[in-house]
Amino acid sequence: MLLIAFLRFGPNKAAAPQHMEGRQAWLAAGLADGVLLASGSLVPTEGQGGGGAVLAHGLTRAAFEARLAEDPFVAEGVVEADVQVIDISRADPRLAFLAEGAA
């Protein structure tokens, strides 16, 4: 399974700079743990602001949501998370691990 959190700017967007160091530490810990696969910025489209996304694997949805709650950007209202889960049934061999077992 692949878990994706789409992060849209929240009511406290202006506070992002003061929480950036904690956010970077949170991301680094998740990558080091092998739970987070990638993170990045959403490219704004007409009529929609930017934000970000975090991809994870090896967690239940509840565990991922709990981990997201510890992200300083989420905890401080800089962003709001919309979690989606993809039950991978077919994948390129490089991503076969996503189809193995249930998260």
A tleap script that builds the chain and sets N, CA, C and O, in Angstrom:
source leaprc.protein.ff14SB
mol = sequence {
  NMET LEU LEU ILE ALA PHE LEU ARG PHE GLY
  PRO ASN LYS ALA ALA ALA PRO GLN HIE MET
  GLU GLY ARG GLN ALA TRP LEU ALA ALA GLY
  LEU ALA ASP GLY VAL LEU LEU ALA SER GLY
  SER LEU VAL PRO THR GLU GLY GLN GLY GLY
  GLY GLY ALA VAL LEU ALA HIE GLY LEU THR
  ARG ALA ALA PHE GLU ALA ARG LEU ALA GLU
  ASP PRO PHE VAL ALA GLU GLY VAL VAL GLU
  ALA ASP VAL GLN VAL ILE ASP ILE SER ARG
  ALA ASP PRO ARG LEU ALA PHE LEU ALA GLU
  GLY ALA CALA
}
set mol.1.N position { 0.837 -1.189 0.000 }
set mol.1.CA position { 0.000 0.000 0.000 }
set mol.1.C position { 0.873 1.241 0.000 }
set mol.1.O position { 1.969 1.263 0.560 }
set mol.2.N position { 0.362 2.247 -0.631 }
set mol.2.CA position { 1.021 3.538 -0.676 }
set mol.2.C position { 0.108 4.547 -0.001 }
set mol.2.O position { -1.075 4.646 -0.329 }
set mol.3.N position { 0.653 5.282 0.925 }
set mol.3.CA position { -0.103 6.325 1.607 }
set mol.3.C position { 0.404 7.669 1.114 }
set mol.3.O position { 1.610 7.900 1.025 }
set mol.4.N position { -0.532 8.552 0.794 }
set mol.4.CA position { -0.178 9.873 0.302 }
set mol.4.C position { -0.926 10.899 1.137 }
set mol.4.O position { -2.140 10.803 1.319 }
set mol.5.N position { -0.202 11.868 1.637 }
set mol.5.CA position { -0.824 13.005 2.308 }
set mol.5.C position { -0.655 14.217 1.413 }
set mol.5.O position { 0.464 14.657 1.148 }
set mol.6.N position { -1.770 14.751 0.952 }
set mol.6.CA position { -1.752 16.012 0.223 }
set mol.6.C position { -1.880 17.112 1.267 }
set mol.6.O position { -2.826 17.121 2.055 }
set mol.7.N position { -0.945 18.022 1.272 }
set mol.7.CA position { -0.882 19.064 2.292 }
set mol.7.C position { -1.226 20.407 1.664 }
set mol.7.O position { -0.451 20.955 0.879 }
set mol.8.N position { -2.380 20.922 2.013 }
set mol.8.CA position { -2.823 22.227 1.497 }
set mol.8.C position { -2.600 23.261 2.595 }
set mol.8.O position { -2.768 22.976 3.780 }
set mol.9.N position { -2.222 24.464 2.179 }
set mol.9.CA position { -1.964 25.500 3.160 }
set mol.9.C position { -3.182 25.727 4.038 }
set mol.9.O position { -4.321 25.744 3.571 }
set mol.10.N position { -2.908 25.902 5.328 }
set mol.10.CA position { -3.944 26.108 6.318 }
set mol.10.C position { -3.986 27.555 6.796 }
set mol.10.O position { -3.359 28.437 6.210 }
set mol.11.N position { -4.735 27.779 7.867 }
set mol.11.CA position { -4.944 29.146 8.348 }
set mol.11.C position { -3.674 29.811 8.899 }
set mol.11.O position { -3.626 31.035 9.022 }
set mol.12.N position { -2.660 29.028 9.226 }
set mol.12.CA position { -1.442 29.570 9.816 }
set mol.12.C position { -0.263 29.515 8.835 }
set mol.12.O position { 0.888 29.381 9.251 }
set mol.13.N position { -0.551 29.617 7.550 }
set mol.13.CA position { 0.477 29.529 6.499 }
set mol.13.C position { 1.647 30.478 6.742 }
set mol.13.O position { 2.797 30.125 6.482 }
set mol.14.N position { 1.360 31.668 7.235 }
set mol.14.CA position { 2.402 32.671 7.433 }
set mol.14.C position { 3.451 32.236 8.462 }
set mol.14.O position { 4.549 32.793 8.494 }
set mol.15.N position { 3.128 31.256 9.295 }
set mol.15.CA position { 4.066 30.792 10.326 }
set mol.15.C position { 5.037 29.737 9.810 }
set mol.15.O position { 5.849 29.221 10.578 }
set mol.16.N position { 4.967 29.409 8.526 }
set mol.16.CA position { 5.830 28.358 7.974 }
set mol.16.C position { 7.317 28.580 8.284 }
set mol.16.O position { 7.984 27.634 8.703 }
set mol.17.N position { 7.856 29.768 8.099 }
set mol.17.CA position { 9.298 29.937 8.348 }
set mol.17.C position { 9.731 29.580 9.773 }
set mol.17.O position { 10.810 29.020 9.968 }
set mol.18.N position { 8.909 29.894 10.753 }
set mol.18.CA position { 9.301 29.608 12.135 }
set mol.18.C position { 9.224 28.122 12.479 }
set mol.18.O position { 9.768 27.707 13.502 }
set mol.19.N position { 8.570 27.320 11.661 }
set mol.19.CA position { 8.457 25.879 11.915 }
set mol.19.C position { 9.261 25.045 10.920 }
set mol.19.O position { 9.224 23.816 10.964 }
set mol.20.N position { 9.990 25.718 10.021 }
set mol.20.CA position { 10.708 25.008 8.959 }
set mol.20.C position { 11.787 24.071 9.510 }
set mol.20.O position { 11.923 22.952 9.016 }
set mol.21.N position { 12.545 24.488 10.501 }
set mol.21.CA position { 13.605 23.638 11.036 }
set mol.21.C position { 13.024 22.356 11.637 }
set mol.21.O position { 13.553 21.269 11.406 }
set mol.22.N position { 11.951 22.478 12.398 }
set mol.22.CA position { 11.295 21.293 12.966 }
set mol.22.C position { 10.703 20.409 11.890 }
set mol.22.O position { 10.725 19.183 11.997 }
set mol.23.N position { 10.177 21.035 10.859 }
set mol.23.CA position { 9.600 20.279 9.741 }
set mol.23.C position { 10.672 19.468 9.034 }
set mol.23.O position { 10.467 18.296 8.720 }
set mol.24.N position { 11.806 20.088 8.785 }
set mol.24.CA position { 12.896 19.396 8.110 }
set mol.24.C position { 13.404 18.235 8.964 }
set mol.24.O position { 13.733 17.177 8.426 }
set mol.25.N position { 13.472 18.413 10.269 }
set mol.25.CA position { 13.894 17.335 11.172 }
set mol.25.C position { 12.876 16.195 11.163 }
set mol.25.O position { 13.251 15.023 11.189 }
set mol.26.N position { 11.589 16.541 11.125 }
set mol.26.CA position { 10.531 15.524 11.079 }
set mol.26.C position { 10.635 14.714 9.781 }
set mol.26.O position { 10.538 13.487 9.805 }
set mol.27.N position { 10.831 15.392 8.665 }
set mol.27.CA position { 10.979 14.695 7.385 }
set mol.27.C position { 12.217 13.802 7.391 }
set mol.27.O position { 12.153 12.653 6.955 }
set mol.28.N position { 13.333 14.317 7.878 }
set mol.28.CA position { 14.574 13.536 7.913 }
set mol.28.C position { 14.412 12.279 8.759 }
set mol.28.O position { 14.906 11.214 8.389 }
set mol.29.N position { 13.727 12.395 9.885 }
set mol.29.CA position { 13.507 11.225 10.745 }
set mol.29.C position { 12.656 10.179 10.037 }
set mol.29.O position { 12.939 8.985 10.128 }
set mol.30.N position { 11.618 10.616 9.334 }
set mol.30.CA position { 10.755 9.687 8.607 }
set mol.30.C position { 11.477 8.983 7.480 }
set mol.30.O position { 11.259 7.793 7.248 }
set mol.31.N position { 12.335 9.704 6.775 }
set mol.31.CA position { 13.131 9.097 5.708 }
set mol.31.C position { 14.137 8.111 6.299 }
set mol.31.O position { 14.334 7.025 5.755 }
set mol.32.N position { 14.773 8.484 7.408 }
set mol.32.CA position { 15.748 7.608 8.054 }
set mol.32.C position { 15.093 6.341 8.589 }
set mol.32.O position { 15.701 5.271 8.572 }
set mol.33.N position { 13.859 6.459 9.063 }
set mol.33.CA position { 13.108 5.302 9.570 }
set mol.33.C position { 12.667 4.369 8.446 }
set mol.33.O position { 12.276 3.229 8.700 }
set mol.34.N position { 12.728 4.849 7.206 }
set mol.34.CA position { 12.277 4.044 6.085 }
set mol.34.C position { 10.771 4.060 5.892 }
set mol.34.O position { 10.237 3.284 5.100 }
set mol.35.N position { 10.092 4.928 6.602 }
set mol.35.CA position { 8.636 5.017 6.507 }
set mol.35.C position { 8.220 6.010 5.425 }
set mol.35.O position { 7.331 5.730 4.620 }
set mol.36.N position { 8.864 7.159 5.413 }
set mol.36.CA position { 8.567 8.136 4.376 }
set mol.36.C position { 9.401 7.806 3.145 }
set mol.36.O position { 10.597 7.529 3.239 }
set mol.37.N position { 8.751 7.842 2.001 }
set mol.37.CA position { 9.423 7.543 0.733 }
set mol.37.C position { 9.871 8.803 0.016 }
set mol.37.O position { 10.931 8.820 -0.610 }
set mol.38.N position { 9.081 9.849 0.102 }
set mol.38.CA position { 9.382 11.086 -0.617 }
set mol.38.C position { 8.491 12.193 -0.086 }
set mol.38.O position { 7.444 11.946 0.511 }
set mol.39.N position { 8.933 13.412 -0.318 }
set mol.39.CA position { 8.111 14.577 -0.008 }
set mol.39.C position { 8.464 15.666 -1.007 }
set mol.39.O position { 9.548 15.664 -1.591 }
set mol.40.N position { 7.548 16.584 -1.193 }
set mol.40.CA position { 7.827 17.667 -2.114 }
set mol.40.C position { 6.680 18.647 -2.185 }
set mol.40.O position { 5.661 18.496 -1.512 }
set mol.41.N position { 6.868 19.641 -3.004 }
set mol.41.CA position { 5.878 20.698 -3.167 }
set mol.41.C position { 4.898 20.348 -4.278 }
set mol.41.O position { 5.268 19.758 -5.293 }
set mol.42.N position { 3.650 20.722 -4.066 }
set mol.42.CA position { 2.648 20.608 -5.129 }
set mol.42.C position { 2.830 21.805 -6.058 }
set mol.42.O position { 3.016 22.933 -5.602 }
set mol.43.N position { 2.777 21.557 -7.321 }
set mol.43.CA position { 2.890 22.629 -8.301 }
set mol.43.C position { 1.523 23.302 -8.406 }
set mol.43.O position { 0.537 22.647 -8.743 }
set mol.44.N position { 1.455 24.591 -8.125 }
set mol.44.CA position { 0.165 25.275 -8.183 }
set mol.44.C position { -0.435 25.233 -9.593 }
set mol.44.O position { 0.276 25.331 -10.593 }
set mol.45.N position { -1.731 25.087 -9.640 }
set mol.45.CA position { -2.459 25.175 -10.906 }
set mol.45.C position { -3.423 26.345 -10.795 }
set mol.45.O position { -3.691 26.838 -9.699 }
set mol.46.N position { -3.932 26.777 -11.916 }
set mol.46.CA position { -4.830 27.918 -11.911 }
set mol.46.C position { -6.021 27.658 -10.998 }
set mol.46.O position { -6.707 26.643 -11.127 }
set mol.47.N position { -6.252 28.566 -10.096 }
set mol.47.CA position { -7.373 28.431 -9.183 }
set mol.47.C position { -7.053 27.645 -7.922 }
set mol.47.O position { -7.884 27.588 -7.015 }
set mol.48.N position { -5.880 27.039 -7.837 }
set mol.48.CA position { -5.502 26.280 -6.648 }
set mol.48.C position { -4.136 26.740 -6.179 }
set mol.48.O position { -3.220 26.941 -6.977 }
set mol.49.N position { -4.017 26.904 -4.869 }
set mol.49.CA position { -2.725 27.248 -4.304 }
set mol.49.C position { -1.837 26.027 -4.273 }
set mol.49.O position { -2.253 24.928 -4.639 }
set mol.50.N position { -0.637 26.228 -3.841 }
set mol.50.CA position { 0.306 25.127 -3.727 }
set mol.50.C position { 0.082 24.348 -2.450 }
set mol.50.O position { -1.039 24.235 -1.955 }
set mol.51.N position { 1.135 23.830 -1.944 }
set mol.51.CA position { 1.112 22.989 -0.762 }
set mol.51.C position { 2.186 21.949 -0.935 }
set mol.51.O position { 3.221 22.215 -1.547 }
set mol.52.N position { 1.957 20.786 -0.413 }
set mol.52.CA position { 2.963 19.736 -0.523 }
set mol.52.C position { 2.332 18.368 -0.477 }
set mol.52.O position { 1.111 18.221 -0.421 }
set mol.53.N position { 3.195 17.368 -0.502 }
set mol.53.CA position { 2.742 15.988 -0.417 }
set mol.53.C position { 3.825 15.164 0.262 }
set mol.53.O position { 5.015 15.461 0.155 }
set mol.54.N position { 3.394 14.135 0.956 }
set mol.54.CA position { 4.290 13.187 1.605 }
set mol.54.C position { 3.816 11.793 1.229 }
set mol.54.O position { 2.631 11.482 1.350 }
set mol.55.N position { 4.743 10.949 0.772 }
set mol.55.CA position { 4.443 9.560 0.433 }
set mol.55.C position { 5.052 8.650 1.486 }
set mol.55.O position { 6.189 8.849 1.915 }
set mol.56.N position { 4.282 7.644 1.898 }
set mol.56.CA position { 4.749 6.722 2.938 }
set mol.56.C position { 4.347 5.301 2.595 }
set mol.56.O position { 3.498 5.059 1.737 }
set mol.57.N position { 4.982 4.368 3.292 }
set mol.57.CA position { 4.742 2.947 3.092 }
set mol.57.C position { 5.060 2.223 4.395 }
set mol.57.O position { 5.919 2.653 5.165 }
set mol.58.N position { 4.356 1.118 4.630 }
set mol.58.CA position { 4.665 0.291 5.790 }
set mol.58.C position { 3.952 0.709 7.057 }
set mol.58.O position { 4.324 0.272 8.146 }
set mol.59.N position { 2.939 1.544 6.940 }
set mol.59.CA position { 2.148 1.989 8.080 }
set mol.59.C position { 0.681 1.744 7.803 }
set mol.59.O position { 0.266 1.640 6.648 }
set mol.60.N position { -0.097 1.653 8.853 }
set mol.60.CA position { -1.547 1.703 8.678 }
set mol.60.C position { -1.928 3.160 8.445 }
set mol.60.O position { -1.133 4.065 8.701 }
set mol.61.N position { -3.114 3.375 7.973 }
set mol.61.CA position { -3.591 4.751 7.786 }
set mol.61.C position { -3.576 5.496 9.116 }
set mol.61.O position { -3.147 6.648 9.190 }
set mol.62.N position { -4.051 4.821 10.170 }
set mol.62.CA position { -4.093 5.463 11.488 }
set mol.62.C position { -2.696 5.840 11.970 }
set mol.62.O position { -2.501 6.921 12.524 }
set mol.63.N position { -1.728 4.956 11.762 }
set mol.63.CA position { -0.353 5.248 12.184 }
set mol.63.C position { 0.234 6.393 11.363 }
set mol.63.O position { 0.976 7.219 11.893 }
set mol.64.N position { -0.093 6.447 10.078 }
set mol.64.CA position { 0.389 7.536 9.228 }
set mol.64.C position { -0.231 8.857 9.679 }
set mol.64.O position { 0.459 9.873 9.768 }
set mol.65.N position { -1.522 8.839 9.961 }
set mol.65.CA position { -2.182 10.058 10.427 }
set mol.65.C position { -1.603 10.522 11.763 }
set mol.65.O position { -1.454 11.723 11.992 }
set mol.66.N position { -1.276 9.577 12.642 }
set mol.66.CA position { -0.656 9.940 13.919 }
set mol.66.C position { 0.720 10.543 13.697 }
set mol.66.O position { 1.097 11.513 14.354 }
set mol.67.N position { 1.459 9.967 12.775 }
set mol.67.CA position { 2.791 10.509 12.467 }
set mol.67.C position { 2.677 11.899 11.853 }
set mol.67.O position { 3.453 12.794 12.187 }
set mol.68.N position { 1.710 12.081 10.956 }
set mol.68.CA position { 1.495 13.402 10.361 }
set mol.68.C position { 1.150 14.444 11.424 }
set mol.68.O position { 1.552 15.602 11.312 }
set mol.69.N position { 0.420 14.043 12.434 }
set mol.69.CA position { 0.039 14.976 13.495 }
set mol.69.C position { 1.264 15.517 14.224 }
set mol.69.O position { 1.196 16.574 14.851 }
set mol.70.N position { 2.389 14.795 14.146 }
set mol.70.CA position { 3.637 15.241 14.777 }
set mol.70.C position { 4.451 16.173 13.870 }
set mol.70.O position { 5.415 16.787 14.327 }
set mol.71.N position { 4.077 16.281 12.611 }
set mol.71.CA position { 4.733 17.212 11.683 }
set mol.71.C position { 4.439 18.623 12.180 }
set mol.71.O position { 3.270 18.991 12.301 }
set mol.72.N position { 5.464 19.423 12.473 }
set mol.72.CA position { 5.201 20.777 12.960 }
set mol.72.C position { 4.301 21.610 12.045 }
set mol.72.O position { 3.535 22.441 12.534 }
set mol.73.N position { 4.378 21.409 10.751 }
set mol.73.CA position { 3.500 22.153 9.849 }
set mol.73.C position { 2.036 21.774 10.073 }
set mol.73.O position { 1.159 22.638 10.038 }
set mol.74.N position { 1.770 20.503 10.299 }
set mol.74.CA position { 0.400 20.050 10.552 }
set mol.74.C position { -0.032 20.495 11.952 }
set mol.74.O position { -1.116 21.052 12.125 }
set mol.75.N position { 0.818 20.248 12.941 }
set mol.75.CA position { 0.487 20.565 14.332 }
set mol.75.C position { 0.203 22.050 14.535 }
set mol.75.O position { -0.626 22.415 15.369 }
set mol.76.N position { 0.883 22.906 13.780 }
set mol.76.CA position { 0.735 24.349 13.949 }
set mol.76.C position { -0.213 24.993 12.947 }
set mol.76.O position { -0.323 26.218 12.902 }
set mol.77.N position { -0.903 24.179 12.139 }
set mol.77.CA position { -1.900 24.709 11.212 }
set mol.77.C position { -1.332 25.390 9.982 }
set mol.77.O position { -2.043 26.115 9.287 }
set mol.78.N position { -0.047 25.163 9.708 }
set mol.78.CA position { 0.544 25.715 8.485 }
set mol.78.C position { -0.071 25.012 7.274 }
set mol.78.O position { -0.344 25.642 6.252 }
set mol.79.N position { -0.284 23.698 7.402 }
set mol.79.CA position { -0.934 22.910 6.358 }
set mol.79.C position { -2.004 22.022 6.981 }
set mol.79.O position { -1.986 21.750 8.182 }
set mol.80.N position { -2.925 21.582 6.149 }
set mol.80.CA position { -3.943 20.606 6.536 }
set mol.80.C position { -3.766 19.398 5.638 }
set mol.80.O position { -3.628 19.531 4.422 }
set mol.81.N position { -3.771 18.206 6.246 }
set mol.81.CA position { -3.478 16.973 5.511 }
set mol.81.C position { -4.754 16.275 5.047 }
set mol.81.O position { -5.722 16.144 5.795 }
set mol.82.N position { -4.725 15.837 3.803 }
set mol.82.CA position { -5.764 14.983 3.220 }
set mol.82.C position { -5.076 13.666 2.876 }
set mol.82.O position { -4.316 13.596 1.910 }
set mol.83.N position { -5.337 12.631 3.656 }
set mol.83.CA position { -4.661 11.343 3.478 }
set mol.83.C position { -5.455 10.458 2.525 }
set mol.83.O position { -6.667 10.293 2.660 }
set mol.84.N position { -4.740 9.899 1.568 }
set mol.84.CA position { -5.314 8.931 0.632 }
set mol.84.C position { -4.461 7.664 0.682 }
set mol.84.O position { -3.246 7.728 0.870 }
set mol.85.N position { -5.111 6.516 0.512 }
set mol.85.CA position { -4.415 5.230 0.522 }
set mol.85.C position { -4.656 4.549 -0.814 }
set mol.85.O position { -5.791 4.454 -1.282 }
set mol.86.N position { -3.580 4.081 -1.419 }
set mol.86.CA position { -3.687 3.357 -2.684 }
set mol.86.C position { -3.308 1.912 -2.428 }
set mol.86.O position { -2.204 1.621 -1.966 }
set mol.87.N position { -4.223 1.012 -2.730 }
set mol.87.CA position { -3.967 -0.423 -2.625 }
set mol.87.C position { -3.357 -0.853 -3.958 }
set mol.87.O position { -4.073 -1.106 -4.927 }
set mol.88.N position { -2.048 -0.932 -3.994 }
set mol.88.CA position { -1.318 -1.202 -5.234 }
set mol.88.C position { -1.561 -2.648 -5.672 }
set mol.88.O position { -1.333 -3.583 -4.905 }
set mol.89.N position { -2.022 -2.820 -6.902 }
set mol.89.CA position { -2.225 -4.169 -7.432 }
set mol.89.C position { -1.224 -4.511 -8.535 }
set mol.89.O position { -0.929 -5.684 -8.762 }
set mol.90.N position { -0.706 -3.504 -9.211 }
set mol.90.CA position { 0.315 -3.703 -10.240 }
set mol.90.C position { 1.322 -2.587 -10.118 }
set mol.90.O position { 0.968 -1.439 -9.849 }
set mol.91.N position { 2.590 -2.933 -10.320 }
set mol.91.CA position { 3.628 -1.917 -10.205 }
set mol.91.C position { 4.833 -2.293 -11.053 }
set mol.91.O position { 5.086 -3.470 -11.311 }
set mol.92.N position { 5.553 -1.298 -11.473 }
set mol.92.CA position { 6.847 -1.496 -12.100 }
set mol.92.C position { 7.707 -2.300 -11.119 }
set mol.92.O position { 7.571 -2.121 -9.908 }
set mol.93.N position { 8.575 -3.168 -11.601 }
set mol.93.CA position { 9.402 -3.968 -10.690 }
set mol.93.C position { 10.166 -3.145 -9.649 }
set mol.93.O position { 10.422 -3.629 -8.546 }
set mol.94.N position { 10.527 -1.922 -9.985 }
set mol.94.CA position { 11.234 -1.073 -9.023 }
set mol.94.C position { 10.363 -0.688 -7.841 }
set mol.94.O position { 10.872 -0.308 -6.787 }
set mol.95.N position { 9.044 -0.787 -8.014 }
set mol.95.CA position { 8.106 -0.420 -6.952 }
set mol.95.C position { 7.318 -1.614 -6.441 }
set mol.95.O position { 6.283 -1.449 -5.795 }
set mol.96.N position { 7.795 -2.800 -6.725 }
set mol.96.CA position { 7.070 -4.009 -6.334 }
set mol.96.C position { 6.821 -4.093 -4.837 }
set mol.96.O position { 5.833 -4.688 -4.406 }
set mol.97.N position { 7.701 -3.508 -4.044 }
set mol.97.CA position { 7.535 -3.555 -2.597 }
set mol.97.C position { 6.217 -2.912 -2.148 }
set mol.97.O position { 5.713 -3.231 -1.072 }
set mol.98.N position { 5.658 -2.015 -2.958 }
set mol.98.CA position { 4.403 -1.369 -2.602 }
set mol.98.C position { 3.226 -2.333 -2.681 }
set mol.98.O position { 2.211 -2.125 -2.017 }
set mol.99.N position { 3.350 -3.363 -3.469 }
set mol.99.CA position { 2.258 -4.320 -3.641 }
set mol.99.C position { 2.372 -5.504 -2.684 }
set mol.99.O position { 1.487 -6.359 -2.650 }
set mol.100.N position { 3.441 -5.561 -1.915 }
set mol.100.CA position { 3.649 -6.693 -1.011 }
set mol.100.C position { 2.944 -6.470 0.313 }
set mol.100.O position { 3.228 -5.507 1.025 }
set mol.101.N position { 2.020 -7.369 0.641 }
set mol.101.CA position { 1.333 -7.314 1.939 }
set mol.101.C position { 0.514 -6.063 2.131 }
set mol.101.O position { 0.504 -5.171 1.283 }
set mol.102.N position { -0.159 -6.007 3.230 }
set mol.102.CA position { -0.975 -4.844 3.568 }
set mol.102.C position { -0.237 -3.979 4.569 }
set mol.102.O position { 0.464 -4.478 5.450 }
set mol.103.N position { -0.403 -2.702 4.422 }
set mol.103.CA position { 0.230 -1.769 5.358 }
set mol.103.C position { -0.515 -1.760 6.668 }
set mol.103.O position { -0.136 -1.036 7.589 }
savepdb mol mol.pdb
quit
